[in-house]
Amino acid sequence: MKMPRRMQRLSWVQFFSWFGLFTMWAFTTPSIAQNNYDTNISEVEYNRVLAEIDKMDELGMVSEEDREDFEKMRSSLLETSPKDGMYFIQNKPATMLSQNMILNDRDLFASLSELRTAQPNLFTQEMTEEFKKAEGKLNDEEFVLNSSLSTFLAEHSNDADISFVARLKAVAKNHQKAGDMTGLLFTIYNFVALIFAFLLNTLAKRTSRKFVHFFALLLGGLGLISMMLIKDPGLLWISMVGIGVAWASILAMPYALLIDSLPLNKMGIYMGIFNFFIVIPQIINGLMSGAVIQDIFGNYSIYYVALGGALMLLASLLTLRIREPLFRSPSEPETAAAV
């Protein structure tokens, strides 16, 4: 069964559009952690992380049930390439090591207090305010030293163990911030998609279905790529606007463009085949993403998300191959010749 020409062309648009979306859905949190929060450690700290993980293994602290995950984590660390002289450390090893070492948050705060007494000149006004806030919460049952104070202690403590644990705790907390930010950003792009969905029909009537989908995918691709360029996490909502517009269009416009070209007696079959181009990029993403991120991008997944953005830009350009006027005159009917 040969697909109609328009369906063939739209299939490639669907493939690259969904590929871009899947890169974002799968890797937003680690990408934000790497690109927008302080989750990189020095070479000295990185080597100590590897040594501490080996020590945990030698002391039998890893159960058989956790062995597979433990080996994957160690392998991932070994395959991380330095970026600007720093190494990215994932949430799991940072959390695991900082929790298994002797010092807890109250111990770190005690060290911070000693540092403040010994070298008060190190404390800026901002750090002094953060210190007083933490001091006020010291008696809480779940006292947690925030990432800014942990980072400050890691940078200024003369005790190597205290500095190391404080750094890992700061990294783990920044990973948590990245996870929280991901939830907020996904809410934003879904809200944008909801609003834009109501505008699709009006915009298509004033321009064309082809132009709306082309423009939406263009914004989506730029949104994904901009995630790599934006360093302030508070500005990532800008990326989500473009992604939300693309998401709304991807769910509707390909089917609006396709439906005119399908024979009524085989529409169900063709629609089912067309949906393969949603599933196939998901399968390919699942099979190749890990290897690409580790072997090509040095475990920095933000570059993989940017690759997804580039493919979405390609999808927007492929939309121009659909034989329908880019701008329809008001006198023309809404449906174009389906070829």
Short mmCIF file of C-alpha atoms in Angstrom, two decimals:
data_model
loop_
_atom_site.label_atom_id
_atom_site.label_comp_id
_atom_site.label_asym_id
_atom_site.label_seq_id
_atom_site.Cartn_x
_atom_site.Cartn_y
_atom_site.Cartn_z
CA MET A 1 0.00 0.00 0.00
CA LYS A 2 1.60 3.22 -1.16
CA MET A 3 1.09 6.30 0.99
CA PRO A 4 -0.25 9.45 -0.69
CA ARG A 5 2.51 11.95 -1.46
CA ARG A 6 1.28 14.47 1.11
CA MET A 7 1.26 11.77 3.76
CA GLN A 8 4.83 10.81 2.87
CA ARG A 9 5.99 14.38 3.30
CA LEU A 10 4.04 14.92 6.50
CA SER A 11 5.46 11.69 7.93
CA TRP A 12 8.96 13.18 7.93
CA VAL A 13 7.62 16.33 9.55
CA GLN A 14 5.99 14.22 12.26
CA PHE A 15 9.11 12.12 12.78
CA PHE A 16 11.47 15.04 13.41
CA SER A 17 8.87 17.01 15.39
CA TRP A 18 8.25 14.20 17.85
CA PHE A 19 11.94 13.36 18.04
CA GLY A 20 12.58 16.89 19.27
CA LEU A 21 9.81 16.65 21.84
CA PHE A 22 11.06 13.33 23.20
CA THR A 23 14.57 14.73 23.73
CA MET A 24 13.06 17.46 25.90
CA TRP A 25 10.72 15.21 27.86
CA ALA A 26 13.47 12.73 28.68
CA PHE A 27 16.37 15.05 29.46
CA THR A 28 15.04 18.40 30.68
CA THR A 29 15.97 17.90 34.34
CA PRO A 30 19.62 16.83 33.84
CA SER A 31 19.99 19.45 31.10
CA ILE A 32 18.79 22.25 33.38
CA ALA A 33 20.97 20.92 36.20
CA GLN A 34 24.04 21.01 33.96
CA ASN A 35 23.34 24.28 32.21
CA ASN A 36 21.58 26.46 34.78
CA TYR A 37 22.67 25.27 38.21
CA ASP A 38 26.03 24.63 39.83
CA THR A 39 26.37 20.86 39.54
CA ASN A 40 29.95 20.64 38.29
CA ILE A 41 32.88 19.71 40.52
CA SER A 42 36.63 20.18 40.23
CA GLU A 43 38.98 17.46 39.03
CA VAL A 44 40.20 16.89 42.61
CA GLU A 45 36.61 16.46 43.85
CA TYR A 46 35.77 14.26 40.86
CA ASN A 47 38.68 11.91 41.58
CA ARG A 48 37.65 11.73 45.21
CA VAL A 49 34.08 10.85 44.20
CA LEU A 50 35.46 7.91 42.20
CA ALA A 51 37.65 6.87 45.14
CA GLU A 52 34.75 7.07 47.62
CA ILE A 53 32.53 5.00 45.33
CA ASP A 54 35.24 2.35 45.03
CA LYS A 55 35.60 2.40 48.82
CA MET A 56 31.87 1.82 49.29
CA ASP A 57 32.13 -1.18 46.99
CA GLU A 58 35.16 -2.59 48.82
CA LEU A 59 33.45 -2.23 52.20
CA GLY A 60 30.41 -4.14 50.97
CA MET A 61 28.02 -1.20 51.29
CA VAL A 62 26.31 -2.04 47.99
CA SER A 63 23.57 -4.68 48.16
CA GLU A 64 23.07 -7.22 45.39
CA GLU A 65 19.70 -5.62 44.60
CA ASP A 66 21.40 -2.27 43.96
CA ARG A 67 24.43 -3.70 42.17
CA GLU A 68 23.21 -3.07 38.62
CA ASP A 69 22.24 0.55 39.32
CA PHE A 70 25.51 1.07 41.18
CA GLU A 71 27.58 -0.16 38.23
CA LYS A 72 25.62 2.03 35.80
CA MET A 73 26.26 5.02 38.03
CA ARG A 74 29.98 4.30 38.23
CA SER A 75 30.16 3.74 34.46
CA SER A 76 28.37 7.03 33.85
CA LEU A 77 30.86 8.88 36.05
CA LEU A 78 33.83 7.33 34.27
CA GLU A 79 32.43 8.36 30.88
CA THR A 80 31.89 11.99 31.89
CA SER A 81 34.17 14.38 30.01
CA PRO A 82 35.42 17.61 31.60
CA LYS A 83 33.86 20.87 30.47
CA ASP A 84 35.87 24.02 31.15
CA GLY A 85 38.00 21.99 33.55
CA MET A 86 34.97 20.85 35.58
CA TYR A 87 33.13 17.52 35.76
CA PHE A 88 29.37 17.08 35.89
CA ILE A 89 28.18 14.91 38.75
CA GLN A 90 24.68 13.46 38.67
CA ASN A 91 22.19 13.64 41.52
CA LYS A 92 22.46 10.01 42.61
CA PRO A 93 26.21 9.86 43.41
CA ALA A 94 26.12 13.34 44.97
CA THR A 95 23.23 12.41 47.25
CA MET A 96 24.50 8.93 48.04
CA LEU A 97 28.00 10.04 49.01
CA SER A 98 26.94 13.09 51.00
CA GLN A 99 24.47 10.96 52.99
CA ASN A 100 26.87 8.08 53.62
CA MET A 101 29.70 10.22 54.92
CA ILE A 102 29.76 11.10 58.61
CA LEU A 103 28.93 14.80 58.45
CA ASN A 104 25.26 15.82 58.42
CA ASP A 105 23.79 19.28 57.86
CA ARG A 106 24.03 20.26 61.53
CA ASP A 107 27.72 19.29 61.56
CA LEU A 108 28.27 21.43 58.50
CA PHE A 109 26.47 24.35 60.11
CA ALA A 110 28.70 24.00 63.18
CA SER A 111 31.74 24.18 60.88
CA LEU A 112 30.20 27.20 59.19
CA SER A 113 29.75 28.88 62.58
CA GLU A 114 33.40 28.23 63.42
CA LEU A 115 34.43 29.71 60.09
CA ARG A 116 32.30 32.79 60.74
CA THR A 117 33.94 33.28 64.13
CA ALA A 118 37.45 32.75 62.78
CA GLN A 119 37.10 34.72 59.54
CA PRO A 120 34.10 37.07 59.72
CA ASN A 121 35.52 39.12 56.84
CA LEU A 122 34.65 36.29 54.43
CA PHE A 123 30.93 36.74 55.03
CA THR A 124 29.26 39.20 52.72
CA GLN A 125 25.97 40.78 53.72
CA GLU A 126 24.11 38.21 51.63
CA MET A 127 25.93 35.30 53.26
CA THR A 128 25.35 36.79 56.72
CA GLU A 129 21.60 36.98 56.02
CA GLU A 130 21.58 33.39 54.74
CA PHE A 131 23.48 32.31 57.86
CA LYS A 132 20.95 33.98 60.18
CA LYS A 133 18.04 32.37 58.31
CA ALA A 134 19.64 28.94 58.71
CA GLU A 135 20.39 29.63 62.37
CA GLY A 136 16.71 30.40 62.94
CA LYS A 137 15.75 26.98 61.53
CA LEU A 138 18.46 25.04 63.35
CA ASN A 139 16.03 23.51 65.85
CA ASP A 140 13.68 22.22 63.15
CA GLU A 141 13.44 18.44 62.96
CA GLU A 142 14.41 18.41 59.28
CA PHE A 143 17.12 21.05 59.25
CA VAL A 144 18.73 21.37 55.80
CA LEU A 145 21.63 23.66 54.98
CA ASN A 146 20.81 25.43 51.72
CA SER A 147 22.98 25.16 48.62
CA SER A 148 24.45 28.68 48.82
CA LEU A 149 25.77 28.13 52.38
CA SER A 150 26.99 24.63 51.48
CA THR A 151 28.85 26.01 48.48
CA PHE A 152 30.30 28.82 50.59
CA LEU A 153 31.55 26.33 53.19
CA ALA A 154 32.99 24.08 50.47
CA GLU A 155 34.96 27.00 49.05
CA HIS A 156 36.33 28.39 52.31
CA SER A 157 36.74 25.49 54.73
CA ASN A 158 40.30 24.32 55.38
CA ASP A 159 39.06 20.84 56.28
CA ALA A 160 39.10 18.67 53.13
CA ASP A 161 36.35 16.33 54.39
CA ILE A 162 34.05 19.18 55.39
CA SER A 163 34.67 20.94 52.09
CA PHE A 164 34.00 17.77 50.10
CA VAL A 165 30.75 16.84 51.86
CA ALA A 166 29.49 20.43 51.74
CA ARG A 167 30.14 20.54 48.01
CA LEU A 168 28.28 17.29 47.37
CA LYS A 169 25.32 18.47 49.44
CA ALA A 170 25.23 21.72 47.48
CA VAL A 171 25.25 19.79 44.21
CA ALA A 172 22.46 17.46 45.40
CA LYS A 173 20.32 20.44 46.42
CA ASN A 174 20.90 22.11 43.06
CA HIS A 175 19.73 18.93 41.34
CA GLN A 176 16.56 19.19 43.42
CA LYS A 177 16.12 22.79 42.29
CA ALA A 178 16.49 21.64 38.67
CA GLY A 179 13.79 19.03 39.20
CA ASP A 180 11.44 21.60 40.72
CA MET A 181 12.15 23.99 37.85
CA THR A 182 11.33 21.25 35.32
CA GLY A 183 7.89 20.80 36.85
CA LEU A 184 7.24 24.54 36.63
CA LEU A 185 8.49 24.78 33.04
CA PHE A 186 6.32 21.86 31.91
CA THR A 187 3.31 23.61 33.45
CA ILE A 188 4.17 26.77 31.52
CA TYR A 189 4.52 25.11 28.12
CA ASN A 190 1.29 23.14 28.60
CA PHE A 191 -0.54 26.35 29.53
CA VAL A 192 0.85 28.08 26.42
CA ALA A 193 -0.23 25.09 24.32
CA LEU A 194 -3.75 25.32 25.76
CA ILE A 195 -4.04 29.00 24.85
CA PHE A 196 -2.52 28.59 21.38
CA ALA A 197 -4.80 25.64 20.59
CA PHE A 198 -7.79 28.01 20.65
CA LEU A 199 -6.04 30.27 18.13
CA LEU A 200 -5.07 27.59 15.61
CA ASN A 201 -8.26 27.70 13.55
CA THR A 202 -8.34 31.50 13.36
CA LEU A 203 -4.68 31.72 12.39
CA ALA A 204 -5.08 28.98 9.77
CA LYS A 205 -7.99 30.84 8.18
CA ARG A 206 -6.02 34.08 8.02
CA THR A 207 -2.82 32.49 6.70
CA SER A 208 -2.88 28.74 5.99
CA ARG A 209 -2.58 25.47 7.85
CA LYS A 210 0.85 25.05 6.30
CA PHE A 211 2.09 28.42 7.56
CA VAL A 212 0.75 27.86 11.08
CA HIS A 213 2.52 24.52 11.39
CA PHE A 214 5.72 25.84 9.82
CA PHE A 215 5.81 28.83 12.18
CA ALA A 216 4.90 26.77 15.26
CA LEU A 217 7.67 24.24 14.61
CA LEU A 218 10.10 27.08 13.95
CA LEU A 219 9.31 28.54 17.39
CA GLY A 220 9.53 25.10 18.98
CA GLY A 221 12.95 24.38 17.50
CA LEU A 222 14.26 27.78 18.56
CA GLY A 223 12.80 27.18 22.01
CA LEU A 224 14.66 23.89 22.44
CA ILE A 225 17.95 25.35 21.19
CA SER A 226 17.56 28.42 23.41
CA MET A 227 17.55 26.16 26.48
CA MET A 228 21.26 25.63 25.83
CA LEU A 229 21.90 29.38 25.48
CA ILE A 230 19.91 30.65 28.48
CA LYS A 231 21.95 30.45 31.68
CA ASP A 232 19.48 32.10 34.09
CA PRO A 233 16.86 29.49 35.11
CA GLY A 234 14.38 32.30 35.71
CA LEU A 235 14.38 33.05 31.97
CA LEU A 236 13.72 29.51 30.75
CA TRP A 237 10.02 30.31 30.48
CA ILE A 238 10.95 32.07 27.22
CA SER A 239 11.97 28.70 25.76
CA MET A 240 8.73 27.14 26.99
CA VAL A 241 6.61 29.65 25.07
CA GLY A 242 8.03 28.43 21.76
CA ILE A 243 7.79 24.78 22.80
CA GLY A 244 4.18 25.24 23.94
CA VAL A 245 3.21 26.76 20.59
CA ALA A 246 4.84 23.83 18.77
CA TRP A 247 3.16 21.28 21.06
CA ALA A 248 -0.31 22.67 20.33
CA SER A 249 0.30 22.60 16.58
CA ILE A 250 1.88 19.12 16.55
CA LEU A 251 -1.25 17.68 18.15
CA ALA A 252 -3.61 19.13 15.54
CA MET A 253 -2.21 20.61 12.33
CA PRO A 254 -0.58 17.50 10.78
CA TYR A 255 -3.97 15.77 10.83
CA ALA A 256 -5.72 18.84 9.43
CA LEU A 257 -3.17 18.91 6.60
CA LEU A 258 -3.43 15.18 5.99
CA ILE A 259 -7.14 14.51 6.05
CA ASP A 260 -7.89 15.98 2.59
CA SER A 261 -5.47 13.59 0.89
CA LEU A 262 -6.83 10.31 2.28
CA PRO A 263 -9.47 8.13 0.60
CA LEU A 264 -12.48 7.80 2.89
CA ASN A 265 -12.60 4.00 2.66
CA LYS A 266 -8.99 3.67 3.89
CA MET A 267 -8.76 6.62 6.24
CA GLY A 268 -8.49 4.50 9.41
CA ILE A 269 -5.64 2.43 7.97
CA TYR A 270 -3.70 5.47 6.80
CA MET A 271 -4.20 7.30 10.09
CA GLY A 272 -2.87 4.27 11.94
CA ILE A 273 0.20 4.14 9.70
CA PHE A 274 0.68 7.89 10.13
CA ASN A 275 0.80 7.45 13.90
CA PHE A 276 3.79 5.12 13.47
CA PHE A 277 5.80 8.31 13.01
CA ILE A 278 5.03 9.25 16.59
CA VAL A 279 6.10 5.89 18.00
CA ILE A 280 9.20 5.30 15.85
CA PRO A 281 11.12 8.42 17.03
CA GLN A 282 10.31 7.48 20.62
CA ILE A 283 11.81 4.00 20.11
CA ILE A 284 14.89 5.40 18.36
CA ASN A 285 15.32 7.96 21.13
CA GLY A 286 15.18 5.25 23.76
CA LEU A 287 17.72 3.08 21.95
CA MET A 288 20.29 5.69 20.93
CA SER A 289 20.02 8.61 23.36
CA GLY A 290 22.23 7.13 26.09
CA ALA A 291 25.02 6.21 23.69
CA VAL A 292 24.88 9.56 21.87
CA ILE A 293 24.97 11.57 25.10
CA GLN A 294 27.83 9.55 26.58
CA ASP A 295 29.98 8.93 23.50
CA ILE A 296 29.45 12.15 21.56
CA PHE A 297 28.38 14.78 24.09
CA GLY A 298 30.47 13.67 27.09
CA ASN A 299 27.38 13.08 29.28
CA TYR A 300 26.11 16.65 28.76
CA SER A 301 22.49 16.08 27.77
CA ILE A 302 21.78 19.76 27.08
CA TYR A 303 23.50 19.26 23.70
CA TYR A 304 21.12 16.39 22.93
CA VAL A 305 18.14 18.64 23.68
CA ALA A 306 19.65 21.25 21.33
CA LEU A 307 19.99 18.49 18.70
CA GLY A 308 16.27 17.85 19.14
CA GLY A 309 15.70 21.54 18.53
CA ALA A 310 17.72 21.41 15.32
CA LEU A 311 15.63 18.46 14.12
CA MET A 312 12.45 20.37 14.91
CA LEU A 313 13.76 23.25 12.80
CA LEU A 314 14.32 20.70 10.03
CA ALA A 315 10.70 19.58 10.47
CA SER A 316 9.53 23.18 10.05
CA LEU A 317 11.46 23.46 6.77
CA LEU A 318 10.07 20.12 5.55
CA THR A 319 6.58 21.52 6.15
CA LEU A 320 7.23 23.91 3.27
CA ARG A 321 7.26 20.90 0.91
CA ILE A 322 3.52 20.43 1.45
CA ARG A 323 1.72 21.57 -1.72
CA GLU A 324 -0.53 24.21 -0.24
CA PRO A 325 -0.18 28.01 -0.50
CA LEU A 326 1.79 29.45 2.41
CA PHE A 327 -0.66 32.37 2.53
CA ARG A 328 -4.21 31.87 1.33
CA SER A 329 -6.17 34.77 -0.14
CA PRO A 330 -9.54 35.42 1.55
CA SER A 331 -11.41 34.34 -1.60
CA GLU A 332 -9.82 30.88 -1.66
CA PRO A 333 -11.54 27.88 -0.01
CA GLU A 334 -10.03 26.65 3.23
CA THR A 335 -8.95 23.29 1.85
CA ALA A 336 -6.27 23.08 -0.78
CA ALA A 337 -5.62 20.44 -3.39
CA ALA A 338 -4.39 17.38 -1.57
CA VAL A 339 -1.25 16.11 -3.25
#
